[in-house]
Coordinates of C-alpha atoms in Angstrom, one line a residue:
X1 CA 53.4 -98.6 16.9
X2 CA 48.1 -105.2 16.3
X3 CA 47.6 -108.0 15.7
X4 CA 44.6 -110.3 13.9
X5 CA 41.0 -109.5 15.9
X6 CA 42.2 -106.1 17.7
X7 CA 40.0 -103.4 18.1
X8 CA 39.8 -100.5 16.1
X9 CA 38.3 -98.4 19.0
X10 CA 40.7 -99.5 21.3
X11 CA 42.0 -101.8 24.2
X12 CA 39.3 -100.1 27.0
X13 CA 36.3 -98.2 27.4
X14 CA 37.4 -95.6 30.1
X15 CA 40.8 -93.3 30.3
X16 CA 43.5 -94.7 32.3
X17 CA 43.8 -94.5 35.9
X18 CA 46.0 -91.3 35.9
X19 CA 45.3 -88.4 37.8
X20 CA 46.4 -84.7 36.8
X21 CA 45.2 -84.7 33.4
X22 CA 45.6 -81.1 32.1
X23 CA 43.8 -80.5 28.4
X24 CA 46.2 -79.9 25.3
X25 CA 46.4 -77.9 21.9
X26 CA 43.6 -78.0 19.8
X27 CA 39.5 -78.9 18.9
X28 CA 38.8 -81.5 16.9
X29 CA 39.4 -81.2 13.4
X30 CA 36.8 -80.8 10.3
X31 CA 35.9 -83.2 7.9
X32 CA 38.3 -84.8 5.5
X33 CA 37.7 -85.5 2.1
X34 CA 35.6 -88.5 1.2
X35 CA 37.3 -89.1 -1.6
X36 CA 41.0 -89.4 -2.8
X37 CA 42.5 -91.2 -6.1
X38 CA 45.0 -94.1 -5.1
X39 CA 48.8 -93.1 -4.3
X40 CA 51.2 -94.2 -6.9
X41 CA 53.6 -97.1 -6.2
X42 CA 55.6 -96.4 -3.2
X43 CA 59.0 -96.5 -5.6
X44 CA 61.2 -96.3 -1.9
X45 CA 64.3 -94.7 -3.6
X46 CA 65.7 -91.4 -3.0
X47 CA 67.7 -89.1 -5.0
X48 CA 69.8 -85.8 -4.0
X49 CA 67.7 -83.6 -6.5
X50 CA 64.5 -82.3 -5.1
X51 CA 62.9 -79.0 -5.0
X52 CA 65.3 -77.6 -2.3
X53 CA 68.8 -76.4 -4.4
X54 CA 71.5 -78.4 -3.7
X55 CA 72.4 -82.0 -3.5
X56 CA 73.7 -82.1 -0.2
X57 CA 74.0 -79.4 2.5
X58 CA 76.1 -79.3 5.8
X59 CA 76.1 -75.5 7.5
X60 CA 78.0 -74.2 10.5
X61 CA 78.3 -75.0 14.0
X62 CA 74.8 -73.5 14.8
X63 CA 73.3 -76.2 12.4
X64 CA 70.9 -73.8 10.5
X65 CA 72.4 -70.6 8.7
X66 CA 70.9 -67.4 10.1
X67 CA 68.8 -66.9 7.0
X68 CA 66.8 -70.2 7.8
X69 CA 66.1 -69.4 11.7
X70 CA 62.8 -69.8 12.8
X71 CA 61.9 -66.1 13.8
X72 CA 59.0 -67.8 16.6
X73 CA 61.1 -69.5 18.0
X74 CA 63.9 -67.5 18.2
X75 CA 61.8 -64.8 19.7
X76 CA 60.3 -67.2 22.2
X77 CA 63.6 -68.1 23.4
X78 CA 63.8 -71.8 22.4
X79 CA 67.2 -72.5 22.3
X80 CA 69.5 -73.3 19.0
X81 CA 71.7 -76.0 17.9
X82 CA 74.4 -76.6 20.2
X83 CA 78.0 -75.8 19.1
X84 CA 79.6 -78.5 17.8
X85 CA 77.0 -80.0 15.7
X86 CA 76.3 -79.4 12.3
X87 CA 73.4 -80.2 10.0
X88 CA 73.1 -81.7 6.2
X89 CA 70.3 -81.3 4.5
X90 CA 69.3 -83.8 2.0
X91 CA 66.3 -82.6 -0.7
X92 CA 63.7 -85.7 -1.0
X93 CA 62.4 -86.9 -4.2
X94 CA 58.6 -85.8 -4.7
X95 CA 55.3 -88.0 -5.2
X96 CA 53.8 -86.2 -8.3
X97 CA 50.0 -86.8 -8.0
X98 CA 47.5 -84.3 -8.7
X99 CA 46.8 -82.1 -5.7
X100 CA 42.9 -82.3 -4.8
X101 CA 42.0 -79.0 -3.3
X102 CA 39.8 -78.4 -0.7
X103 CA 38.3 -75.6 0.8
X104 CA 38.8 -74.7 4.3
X105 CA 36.0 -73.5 6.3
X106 CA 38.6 -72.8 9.5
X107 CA 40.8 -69.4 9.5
X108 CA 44.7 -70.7 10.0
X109 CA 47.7 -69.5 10.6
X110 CA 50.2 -69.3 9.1
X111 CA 53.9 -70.9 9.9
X112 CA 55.8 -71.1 11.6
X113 CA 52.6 -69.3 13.7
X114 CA 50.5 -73.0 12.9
X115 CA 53.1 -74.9 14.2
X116 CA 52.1 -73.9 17.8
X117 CA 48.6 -72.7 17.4
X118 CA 47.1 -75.1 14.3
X119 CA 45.9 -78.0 14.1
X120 CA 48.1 -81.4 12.4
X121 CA 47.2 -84.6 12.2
X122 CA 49.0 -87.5 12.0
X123 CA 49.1 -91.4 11.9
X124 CA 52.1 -92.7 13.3
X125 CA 52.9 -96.8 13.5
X126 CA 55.6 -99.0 15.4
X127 CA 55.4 -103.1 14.8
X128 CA 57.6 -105.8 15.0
X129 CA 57.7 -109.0 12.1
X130 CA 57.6 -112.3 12.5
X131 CA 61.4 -111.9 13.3
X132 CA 61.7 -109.4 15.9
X133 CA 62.8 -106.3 14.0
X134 CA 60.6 -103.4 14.7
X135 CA 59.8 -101.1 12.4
X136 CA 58.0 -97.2 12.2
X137 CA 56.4 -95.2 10.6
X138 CA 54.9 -92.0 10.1
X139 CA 52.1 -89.8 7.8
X140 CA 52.2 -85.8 8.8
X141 CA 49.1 -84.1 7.7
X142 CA 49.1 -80.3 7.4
X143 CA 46.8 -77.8 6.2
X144 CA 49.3 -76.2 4.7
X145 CA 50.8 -79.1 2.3
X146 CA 50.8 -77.4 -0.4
X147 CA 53.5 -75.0 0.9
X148 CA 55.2 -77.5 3.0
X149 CA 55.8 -80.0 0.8
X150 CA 58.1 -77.8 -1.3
X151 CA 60.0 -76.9 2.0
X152 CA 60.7 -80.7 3.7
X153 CA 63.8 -82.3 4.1
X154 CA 65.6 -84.6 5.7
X155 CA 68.3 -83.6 7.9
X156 CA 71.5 -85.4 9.4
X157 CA 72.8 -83.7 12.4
X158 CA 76.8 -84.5 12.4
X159 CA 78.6 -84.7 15.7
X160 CA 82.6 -86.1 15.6
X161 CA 82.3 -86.3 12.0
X162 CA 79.8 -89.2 12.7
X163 CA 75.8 -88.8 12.1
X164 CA 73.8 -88.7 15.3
X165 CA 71.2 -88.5 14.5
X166 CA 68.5 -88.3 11.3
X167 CA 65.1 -86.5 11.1
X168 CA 62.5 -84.8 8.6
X169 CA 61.9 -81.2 9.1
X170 CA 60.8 -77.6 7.1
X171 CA 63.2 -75.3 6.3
X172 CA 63.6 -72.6 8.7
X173 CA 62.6 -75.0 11.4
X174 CA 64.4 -76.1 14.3
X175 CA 62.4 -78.9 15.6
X176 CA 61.3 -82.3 14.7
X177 CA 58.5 -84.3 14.3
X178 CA 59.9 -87.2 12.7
X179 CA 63.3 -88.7 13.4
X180 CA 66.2 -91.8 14.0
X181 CA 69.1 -92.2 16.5
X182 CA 70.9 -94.8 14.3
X183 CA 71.2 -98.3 15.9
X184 CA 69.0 -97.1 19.2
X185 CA 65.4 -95.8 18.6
X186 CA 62.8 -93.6 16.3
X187 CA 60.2 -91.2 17.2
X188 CA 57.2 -89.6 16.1
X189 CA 54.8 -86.6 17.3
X190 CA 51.5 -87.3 16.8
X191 CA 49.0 -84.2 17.7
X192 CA 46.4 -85.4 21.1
X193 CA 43.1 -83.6 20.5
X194 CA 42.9 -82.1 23.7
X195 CA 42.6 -78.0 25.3
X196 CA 42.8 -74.9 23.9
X197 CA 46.1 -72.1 22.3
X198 CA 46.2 -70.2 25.1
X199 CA 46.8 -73.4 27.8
X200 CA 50.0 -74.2 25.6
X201 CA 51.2 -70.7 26.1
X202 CA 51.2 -70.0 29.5
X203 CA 53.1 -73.7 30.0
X204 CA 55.9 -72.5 27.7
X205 CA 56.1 -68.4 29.2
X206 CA 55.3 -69.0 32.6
X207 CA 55.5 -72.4 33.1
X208 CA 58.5 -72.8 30.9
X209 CA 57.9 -76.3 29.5
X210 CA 59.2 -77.8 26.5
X211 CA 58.2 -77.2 23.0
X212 CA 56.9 -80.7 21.8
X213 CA 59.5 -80.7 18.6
X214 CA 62.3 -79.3 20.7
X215 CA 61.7 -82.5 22.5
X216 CA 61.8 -84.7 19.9
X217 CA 65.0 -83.5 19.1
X218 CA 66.9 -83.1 22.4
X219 CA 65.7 -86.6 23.1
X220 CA 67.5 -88.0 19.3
X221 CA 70.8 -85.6 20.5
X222 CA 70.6 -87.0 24.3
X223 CA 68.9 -90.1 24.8
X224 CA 71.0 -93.6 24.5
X225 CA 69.0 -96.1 23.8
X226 CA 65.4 -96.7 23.8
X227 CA 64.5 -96.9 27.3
X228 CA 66.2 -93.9 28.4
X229 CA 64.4 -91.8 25.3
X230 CA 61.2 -93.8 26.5
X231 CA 61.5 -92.3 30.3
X232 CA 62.3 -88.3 28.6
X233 CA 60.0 -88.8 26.0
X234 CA 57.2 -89.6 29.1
X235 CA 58.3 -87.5 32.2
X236 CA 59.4 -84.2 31.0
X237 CA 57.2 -81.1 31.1
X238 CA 56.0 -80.4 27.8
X239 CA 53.3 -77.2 26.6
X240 CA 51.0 -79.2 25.1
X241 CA 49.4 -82.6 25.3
X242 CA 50.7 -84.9 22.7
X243 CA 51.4 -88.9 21.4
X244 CA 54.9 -89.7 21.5
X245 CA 55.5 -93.1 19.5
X246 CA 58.7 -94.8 20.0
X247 CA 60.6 -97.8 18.0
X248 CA 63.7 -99.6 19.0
X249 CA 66.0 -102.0 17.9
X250 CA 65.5 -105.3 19.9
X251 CA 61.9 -107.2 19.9
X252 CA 59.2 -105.7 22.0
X253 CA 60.8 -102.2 21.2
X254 CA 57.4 -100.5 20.9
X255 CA 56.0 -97.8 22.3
X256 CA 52.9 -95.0 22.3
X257 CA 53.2 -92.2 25.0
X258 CA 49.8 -91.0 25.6
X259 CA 50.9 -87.4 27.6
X260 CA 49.6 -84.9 29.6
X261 CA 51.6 -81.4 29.7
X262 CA 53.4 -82.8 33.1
X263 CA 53.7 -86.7 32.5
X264 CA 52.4 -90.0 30.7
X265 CA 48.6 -90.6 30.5
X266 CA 49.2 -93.6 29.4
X267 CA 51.8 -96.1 28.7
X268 CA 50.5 -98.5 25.6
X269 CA 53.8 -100.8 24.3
X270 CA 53.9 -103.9 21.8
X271 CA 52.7 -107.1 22.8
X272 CA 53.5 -109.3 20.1
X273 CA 53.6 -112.5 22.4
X274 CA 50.0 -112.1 22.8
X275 CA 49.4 -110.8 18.9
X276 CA 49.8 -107.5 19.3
X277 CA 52.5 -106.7 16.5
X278 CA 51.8 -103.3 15.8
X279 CA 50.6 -100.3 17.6
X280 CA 48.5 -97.7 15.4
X281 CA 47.9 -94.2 16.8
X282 CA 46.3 -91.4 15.3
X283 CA 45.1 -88.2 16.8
X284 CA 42.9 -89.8 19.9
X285 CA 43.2 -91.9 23.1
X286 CA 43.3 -95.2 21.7
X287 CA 41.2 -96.4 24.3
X288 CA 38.3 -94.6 23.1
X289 CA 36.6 -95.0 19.7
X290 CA 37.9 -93.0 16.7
X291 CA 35.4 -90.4 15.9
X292 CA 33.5 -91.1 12.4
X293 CA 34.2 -88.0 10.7
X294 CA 37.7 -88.5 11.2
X295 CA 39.0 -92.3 11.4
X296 CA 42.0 -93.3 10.1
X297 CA 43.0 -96.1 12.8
X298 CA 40.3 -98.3 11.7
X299 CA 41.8 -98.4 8.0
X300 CA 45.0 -98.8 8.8
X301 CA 44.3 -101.5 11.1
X302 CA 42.8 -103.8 8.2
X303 CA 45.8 -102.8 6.0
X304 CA 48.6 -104.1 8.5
X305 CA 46.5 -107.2 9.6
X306 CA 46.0 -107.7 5.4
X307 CA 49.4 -107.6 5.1
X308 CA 50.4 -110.2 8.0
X309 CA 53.6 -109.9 10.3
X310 CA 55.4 -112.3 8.1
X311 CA 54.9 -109.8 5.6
X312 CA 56.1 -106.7 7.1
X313 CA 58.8 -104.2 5.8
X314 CA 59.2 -101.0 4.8
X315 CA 57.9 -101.5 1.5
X316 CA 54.7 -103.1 3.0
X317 CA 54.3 -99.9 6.1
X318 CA 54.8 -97.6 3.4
X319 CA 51.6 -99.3 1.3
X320 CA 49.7 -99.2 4.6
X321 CA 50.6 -95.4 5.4
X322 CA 49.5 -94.9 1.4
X323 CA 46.0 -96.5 2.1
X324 CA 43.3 -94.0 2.2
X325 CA 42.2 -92.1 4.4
X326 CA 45.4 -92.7 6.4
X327 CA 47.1 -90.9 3.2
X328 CA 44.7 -88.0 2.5
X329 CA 44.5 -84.6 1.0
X330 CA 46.4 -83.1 3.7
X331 CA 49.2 -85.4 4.0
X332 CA 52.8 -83.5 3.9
X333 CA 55.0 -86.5 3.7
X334 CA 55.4 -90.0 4.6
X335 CA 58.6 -91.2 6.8
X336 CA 59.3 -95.0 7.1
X337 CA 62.1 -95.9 9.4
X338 CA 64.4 -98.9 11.4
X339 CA 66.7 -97.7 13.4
X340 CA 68.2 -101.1 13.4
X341 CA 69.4 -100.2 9.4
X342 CA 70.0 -96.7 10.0
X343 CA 70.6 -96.1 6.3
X344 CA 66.8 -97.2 5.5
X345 CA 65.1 -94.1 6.7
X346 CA 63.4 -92.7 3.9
X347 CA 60.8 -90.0 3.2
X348 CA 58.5 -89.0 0.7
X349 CA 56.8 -85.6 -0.1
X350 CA 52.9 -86.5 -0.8
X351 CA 50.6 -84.4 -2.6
X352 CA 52.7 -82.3 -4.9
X353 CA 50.8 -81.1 -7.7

């Protein structure tokens, strides 16, 4: 979700005046690679060919076929795809770049384990042009990229014969990360660097909090409009800590949800009256300064102000979110997104060797 002579460590020097913070998922992450070769040209078109088979997919009322069921979640109770719906997957054309590998000094898990007990990183960003339209956008970084990458797809979730609503998942996944409620809002999950494993599962078996991708996704089902996927987005109970960025369709339709496993830590929205056109959060409070080993707000702060409101589209997020280290070695895929022109959302796989 900046504007000319922003700060790259942020708006303030102390957390916000909340009380009740409770600590999230995960330590801070190792270092990233120092070095990366540039991204090809963004090339924003899609096709229906892609490493998933099929051109177009649409399954049953429970919206993933049994085979594709996430067995973690189905074991942990999270519920499935309500009757009525249905789901089309649609395969995304891959980036080919060489894939640099690097080694991993951390044991991980393996997913759908990671999803809930790994560490992701992303950079997510909501701004508005010089004409009020606000767009979003979003990098997911993975450990496991090289495995994921071959496994995204975006997914339209049918309901009256009409789509509503778009996201970017794995598949065998149930969640989302990354998605669009066409003419009303998009949203992102960013991971907040905060807690330990174990806090996350006695929210969700005892406490019985929400999943942060279940979330995601009951708000894109539920909410209508942007305000009232705003207010879910910030007050329900989640079982981790997390950044929820939001995009609408009006000007000042901007939003990053700094949260605590039972409400908002933080509130931070666009401000473009008083130049703040674009909101950039990664993986840390934005009113603290990014750590060094691991800043990828600072870069992608130059990038948007280098490119200029006037200048802002798709095209132009997309270059930003392909400007190193913001794209990086561990970077899964890249979603741009209006939901003001629905049919714009697009994704790319990154890093497929």
């Amino acid at each position: 979700m900046r504007a000319a002579g922003m700060r790259a460590a942020g708006m303030r020097d102390a957390a916000p005046p909340l009380a009740g913070e409770i600590r999230g998922l995960c330590r801070a992450p190792g270092p990233r690679p120092d070095r990366l070769p540039p991204p090809a040209a963004p090339g924003l078109g899609l096709s229906h060919a892609g490493r998933i088979a099929g051109s177009r997919r649409r399954v049953g009322p429970d919206a993933l076929p049994r085979g594709l069921r996430c067995p973690l979640l189905a074991s942990r109770g999270e519920p499935e795809p309500t009757p009525g719906s249905r789901a089309g997957g649609r395969p995304l054309r891959p980036q080919r770049r060489p894939l640099l590998h690097q080694s991993r000094q951390h044991p991980t898990l393996p997913p759908p384990l990671g999803t809930y007990f790994n560490r992701k990183f992303c950079t997510s960003i909501v701004a508005q042009d010089s004409r009020g339209h606000i767009y979003h956008g979003q990098n997911l970084d993975y450990p496991f990229e090289n495995f994921l990458n071959k496994l995204t797809v975006d997914v339209q979730f049918i309901k009256n014969g009409q789509v509503a609503f778009t996201g970017t998942t794995f598949v065998g996944y149930v969640g989302l990360w990354t998605g669009q409620s066409p003419y009303k809002f998009t949203v992102s999950g960013n991971e907040r660097d905060k807690g330990w494993w174990w806090e996350n599962v006695i929210a969700a078996l005892f406490q019985r909090h929400y999943p942060i991708s279940w979330l995601i996704r009951t708000t894109l089902s539920e909410s209508e409009n942007f305000e009232a996927a705003v207010y879910k987005l910030a007050k329900t109970p989640l079982i981790a800590d997390v950044y929820h960025i939001v995009g609408g369709t009006s000007p000042r339709e901007g939003v990053v949800i700094t949260r605590n496993r039972n409400g908002p830590a933080d509130i931070w929205p666009l401000d473009p009256l008083n130049g703040a056109w674009f909101r950039v959060e990664t993986n840390y409070d934005h009113w603290k300064p990014a750590p060094k080993k691991d800043d990828r707000r600072t870069p992608a702060i130059k990038a948007l102000n280098a490119t200029g409101q006037a200048n802002l589209s798709l095209e132009t997020l997309f270059q930003v979110l392909s400007v190193f280290p913001v794209y990086n070695n561990y970077t899964v895929y890249t979603a741009v997104m209006t939901a003001a022109s629905p049919e714009k959302y697009m994704t790319r796989i990154r890093n497929l060797g």
